[in-house]
C-alpha atoms as a PDB file:
ATOM      1  CA  UNK A   1      29.906  -9.543  -5.479  1.00  0.00           C
ATOM      2  CA  UNK A   2      28.138  -6.860  -7.474  1.00  0.00           C
ATOM      3  CA  UNK A   3      25.570  -4.206  -6.754  1.00  0.00           C
ATOM      4  CA  UNK A   4      22.230  -4.242  -8.524  1.00  0.00           C
ATOM      5  CA  UNK A   5      19.451  -1.878  -7.499  1.00  0.00           C
ATOM      6  CA  UNK A   6      20.810  -1.370  -3.969  1.00  0.00           C
ATOM      7  CA  UNK A   7      21.139  -5.115  -3.408  1.00  0.00           C
ATOM      8  CA  UNK A   8      24.423  -6.966  -3.090  1.00  0.00           C
ATOM      9  CA  UNK A   9      24.458 -10.013  -5.322  1.00  0.00           C
ATOM     10  CA  UNK A  10      26.873 -12.734  -4.256  1.00  0.00           C
ATOM     11  CA  UNK A  11      29.062 -14.208  -7.022  1.00  0.00           C
ATOM     12  CA  UNK A  12      29.157 -17.630  -5.434  1.00  0.00           C
ATOM     13  CA  UNK A  13      27.141 -20.315  -7.163  1.00  0.00           C
ATOM     14  CA  UNK A  14      26.031 -23.026  -4.756  1.00  0.00           C
ATOM     15  CA  UNK A  15      25.513 -26.027  -7.032  1.00  0.00           C
ATOM     16  CA  UNK A  16      23.265 -24.051  -9.353  1.00  0.00           C
ATOM     17  CA  UNK A  17      20.538 -23.628  -6.730  1.00  0.00           C
ATOM     18  CA  UNK A  18      20.134 -19.900  -7.379  1.00  0.00           C
ATOM     19  CA  UNK A  19      21.615 -16.601  -6.349  1.00  0.00           C
ATOM     20  CA  UNK A  20      21.989 -14.879  -3.007  1.00  0.00           C
ATOM     21  CA  UNK A  21      21.134 -11.192  -2.633  1.00  0.00           C
ATOM     22  CA  UNK A  22      21.778  -9.153   0.513  1.00  0.00           C
ATOM     23  CA  UNK A  23      19.976  -5.853   1.098  1.00  0.00           C
ATOM     24  CA  UNK A  24      21.994  -2.952   2.575  1.00  0.00           C
ATOM     25  CA  UNK A  25      19.527  -2.864   5.477  1.00  0.00           C
ATOM     26  CA  UNK A  26      20.769  -6.314   6.505  1.00  0.00           C
ATOM     27  CA  UNK A  27      24.334  -5.016   6.628  1.00  0.00           C
ATOM     28  CA  UNK A  28      23.131  -2.044   8.706  1.00  0.00           C
ATOM     29  CA  UNK A  29      21.463  -4.343  11.236  1.00  0.00           C
ATOM     30  CA  UNK A  30      24.484  -6.649  11.516  1.00  0.00           C
ATOM     31  CA  UNK A  31      26.835  -3.679  11.951  1.00  0.00           C
ATOM     32  CA  UNK A  32      24.515  -2.006  14.463  1.00  0.00           C
ATOM     33  CA  UNK A  33      24.272  -5.076  16.657  1.00  0.00           C
ATOM     34  CA  UNK A  34      28.035  -5.701  16.416  1.00  0.00           C
ATOM     35  CA  UNK A  35      28.773  -2.101  17.458  1.00  0.00           C
ATOM     36  CA  UNK A  36      26.295  -2.190  20.356  1.00  0.00           C
ATOM     37  CA  UNK A  37      27.962  -5.327  21.763  1.00  0.00           C
ATOM     38  CA  UNK A  38      31.184  -3.459  22.527  1.00  0.00           C
ATOM     39  CA  UNK A  39      31.715  -2.333  26.112  1.00  0.00           C
ATOM     40  CA  UNK A  40      32.079   1.440  26.212  1.00  0.00           C
ATOM     41  CA  UNK A  41      29.369   2.188  23.647  1.00  0.00           C
ATOM     42  CA  UNK A  42      26.486   3.931  25.434  1.00  0.00           C
ATOM     43  CA  UNK A  43      24.106   4.081  22.479  1.00  0.00           C
ATOM     44  CA  UNK A  44      23.838   4.402  18.740  1.00  0.00           C
ATOM     45  CA  UNK A  45      22.720   7.685  17.221  1.00  0.00           C
ATOM     46  CA  UNK A  46      19.838   7.600  14.799  1.00  0.00           C
ATOM     47  CA  UNK A  47      17.568  10.163  13.266  1.00  0.00           C
ATOM     48  CA  UNK A  48      14.416  11.629  14.821  1.00  0.00           C
ATOM     49  CA  UNK A  49      12.100   9.083  13.191  1.00  0.00           C
ATOM     50  CA  UNK A  50      14.156   6.181  14.550  1.00  0.00           C
ATOM     51  CA  UNK A  51      13.965   7.673  18.049  1.00  0.00           C
ATOM     52  CA  UNK A  52      10.179   8.029  17.865  1.00  0.00           C
ATOM     53  CA  UNK A  53       9.756   4.484  16.553  1.00  0.00           C
ATOM     54  CA  UNK A  54      11.970   3.127  19.327  1.00  0.00           C
ATOM     55  CA  UNK A  55       9.895   4.912  21.983  1.00  0.00           C
ATOM     56  CA  UNK A  56       6.805   3.251  20.518  1.00  0.00           C
ATOM     57  CA  UNK A  57       8.370  -0.156  21.105  1.00  0.00           C
ATOM     58  CA  UNK A  58       9.935  -0.918  17.725  1.00  0.00           C
ATOM     59  CA  UNK A  59      13.630  -1.718  18.164  1.00  0.00           C
ATOM     60  CA  UNK A  60      15.751  -0.402  15.296  1.00  0.00           C
ATOM     61  CA  UNK A  61      18.996  -2.391  15.248  1.00  0.00           C
ATOM     62  CA  UNK A  62      20.310  -0.505  12.219  1.00  0.00           C
ATOM     63  CA  UNK A  63      20.104   2.822  14.024  1.00  0.00           C
ATOM     64  CA  UNK A  64      23.270   4.891  13.785  1.00  0.00           C
ATOM     65  CA  UNK A  65      24.698   2.930  10.837  1.00  0.00           C
ATOM     66  CA  UNK A  66      24.956   4.129   7.247  1.00  0.00           C
ATOM     67  CA  UNK A  67      26.026   1.721   4.486  1.00  0.00           C
ATOM     68  CA  UNK A  68      27.387   3.044   1.202  1.00  0.00           C
ATOM     69  CA  UNK A  69      27.639   0.605  -1.704  1.00  0.00           C
ATOM     70  CA  UNK A  70      30.023   2.116  -4.229  1.00  0.00           C
ATOM     71  CA  UNK A  71      32.423   1.006  -6.946  1.00  0.00           C
ATOM     72  CA  UNK A  72      35.235   1.010  -4.351  1.00  0.00           C
ATOM     73  CA  UNK A  73      33.326  -1.471  -2.195  1.00  0.00           C
ATOM     74  CA  UNK A  74      31.327  -1.340   1.027  1.00  0.00           C
ATOM     75  CA  UNK A  75      31.816   1.689   3.265  1.00  0.00           C
ATOM     76  CA  UNK A  76      30.139   1.690   6.685  1.00  0.00           C
ATOM     77  CA  UNK A  77      29.712   4.801   8.844  1.00  0.00           C
ATOM     78  CA  UNK A  78      28.827   4.217  12.500  1.00  0.00           C
ATOM     79  CA  UNK A  79      27.496   7.065  14.658  1.00  0.00           C
ATOM     80  CA  UNK A  80      27.707   6.285  18.370  1.00  0.00           C
ATOM     81  CA  UNK A  81      27.765   7.793  21.849  1.00  0.00           C
ATOM     82  CA  UNK A  82      30.574   6.654  24.142  1.00  0.00           C
ATOM     83  CA  UNK A  83      30.502   6.235  27.917  1.00  0.00           C
ATOM     84  CA  UNK A  84      32.524   8.846  29.788  1.00  0.00           C
ATOM     85  CA  UNK A  85      35.945   7.614  30.871  1.00  0.00           C
ATOM     86  CA  UNK A  86      36.610   4.984  28.194  1.00  0.00           C
ATOM     87  CA  UNK A  87      39.507   5.161  25.752  1.00  0.00           C
ATOM     88  CA  UNK A  88      37.789   6.315  22.572  1.00  0.00           C
ATOM     89  CA  UNK A  89      40.512   5.064  20.179  1.00  0.00           C
ATOM     90  CA  UNK A  90      40.516   1.648  21.860  1.00  0.00           C
ATOM     91  CA  UNK A  91      36.716   1.299  21.807  1.00  0.00           C
ATOM     92  CA  UNK A  92      36.570   2.540  18.200  1.00  0.00           C
ATOM     93  CA  UNK A  93      39.120  -0.101  17.168  1.00  0.00           C
ATOM     94  CA  UNK A  94      37.076  -2.807  18.905  1.00  0.00           C
ATOM     95  CA  UNK A  95      33.930  -1.619  17.112  1.00  0.00           C
ATOM     96  CA  UNK A  96      35.703  -1.763  13.738  1.00  0.00           C
ATOM     97  CA  UNK A  97      37.095  -5.227  14.418  1.00  0.00           C
ATOM     98  CA  UNK A  98      33.748  -6.587  15.656  1.00  0.00           C
ATOM     99  CA  UNK A  99      31.836  -5.224  12.653  1.00  0.00           C
ATOM    100  CA  UNK A 100      34.377  -6.616  10.180  1.00  0.00           C
ATOM    101  CA  UNK A 101      34.320 -10.024  11.863  1.00  0.00           C
ATOM    102  CA  UNK A 102      30.507 -10.176  12.128  1.00  0.00           C
ATOM    103  CA  UNK A 103      30.022  -9.281   8.465  1.00  0.00           C
ATOM    104  CA  UNK A 104      32.682 -11.740   7.364  1.00  0.00           C
ATOM    105  CA  UNK A 105      31.126 -14.559   9.429  1.00  0.00           C
ATOM    106  CA  UNK A 106      27.506 -13.886   8.503  1.00  0.00           C
ATOM    107  CA  UNK A 107      27.738 -12.709   4.883  1.00  0.00           C
ATOM    108  CA  UNK A 108      31.291 -13.513   3.683  1.00  0.00           C
ATOM    109  CA  UNK A 109      31.585  -9.860   2.639  1.00  0.00           C
ATOM    110  CA  UNK A 110      34.800  -7.872   2.961  1.00  0.00           C
ATOM    111  CA  UNK A 111      34.339  -4.262   4.057  1.00  0.00           C
ATOM    112  CA  UNK A 112      36.593  -1.548   2.643  1.00  0.00           C
ATOM    113  CA  UNK A 113      36.052   1.005   5.411  1.00  0.00           C
ATOM    114  CA  UNK A 114      34.403   1.122   8.821  1.00  0.00           C
ATOM    115  CA  UNK A 115      34.331   4.767   9.906  1.00  0.00           C
ATOM    116  CA  UNK A 116      33.469   5.505  13.538  1.00  0.00           C
ATOM    117  CA  UNK A 117      31.891   8.883  14.307  1.00  0.00           C
ATOM    118  CA  UNK A 118      31.712   9.693  18.027  1.00  0.00           C
ATOM    119  CA  UNK A 119      28.773  12.081  18.283  1.00  0.00           C
ATOM    120  CA  UNK A 120      28.568  12.340  22.047  1.00  0.00           C
ATOM    121  CA  UNK A 121      29.710  11.257  25.471  1.00  0.00           C
ATOM    122  CA  UNK A 122      27.262   9.924  28.045  1.00  0.00           C
ATOM    123  CA  UNK A 123      27.971  10.760  31.646  1.00  0.00           C
ATOM    124  CA  UNK A 124      26.496   8.873  34.596  1.00  0.00           C
ATOM    125  CA  UNK A 125      22.848   8.071  34.110  1.00  0.00           C
ATOM    126  CA  UNK A 126      20.098   9.733  36.132  1.00  0.00           C
ATOM    127  CA  UNK A 127      19.097   6.425  37.754  1.00  0.00           C
ATOM    128  CA  UNK A 128      22.577   5.943  39.201  1.00  0.00           C
ATOM    129  CA  UNK A 129      22.588   9.501  40.566  1.00  0.00           C
ATOM    130  CA  UNK A 130      19.195   9.025  42.261  1.00  0.00           C
ATOM    131  CA  UNK A 131      20.311   5.738  43.817  1.00  0.00           C
ATOM    132  CA  UNK A 132      23.357   7.474  45.294  1.00  0.00           C
ATOM    133  CA  UNK A 133      21.183  10.325  46.652  1.00  0.00           C
ATOM    134  CA  UNK A 134      18.767   7.856  48.264  1.00  0.00           C
ATOM    135  CA  UNK A 135      21.586   5.976  49.992  1.00  0.00           C
ATOM    136  CA  UNK A 136      22.812   9.150  51.739  1.00  0.00           C
END
């Protein structure tokens, strides 16, 4: 695997049919979906533009994920909001394991680091609070 112009080029040659290149955005999407699948993750944190695009109906699966292609290998930073009451170290470990496994299964790429950044804690949602108030 080598990096050329922000594209990962796979070293495997499949019967001389050609080469396989994977864009970093693909890795971001795979990692974002894998992180969102874990119970205890409330949401992924993106930038302002991603939030506006999502409100307009465009789902950004790579939101909250930063991929760094360096000489040392692939480094992934995940920025997420956890649900109040979960074990953060346990959920973070599950996120790391799920991302590593998803990337290995889908791209055959080994990741050097998966760094989890907890940027917030989500308490009970407003809809749950209103439902409780209406029941009383």
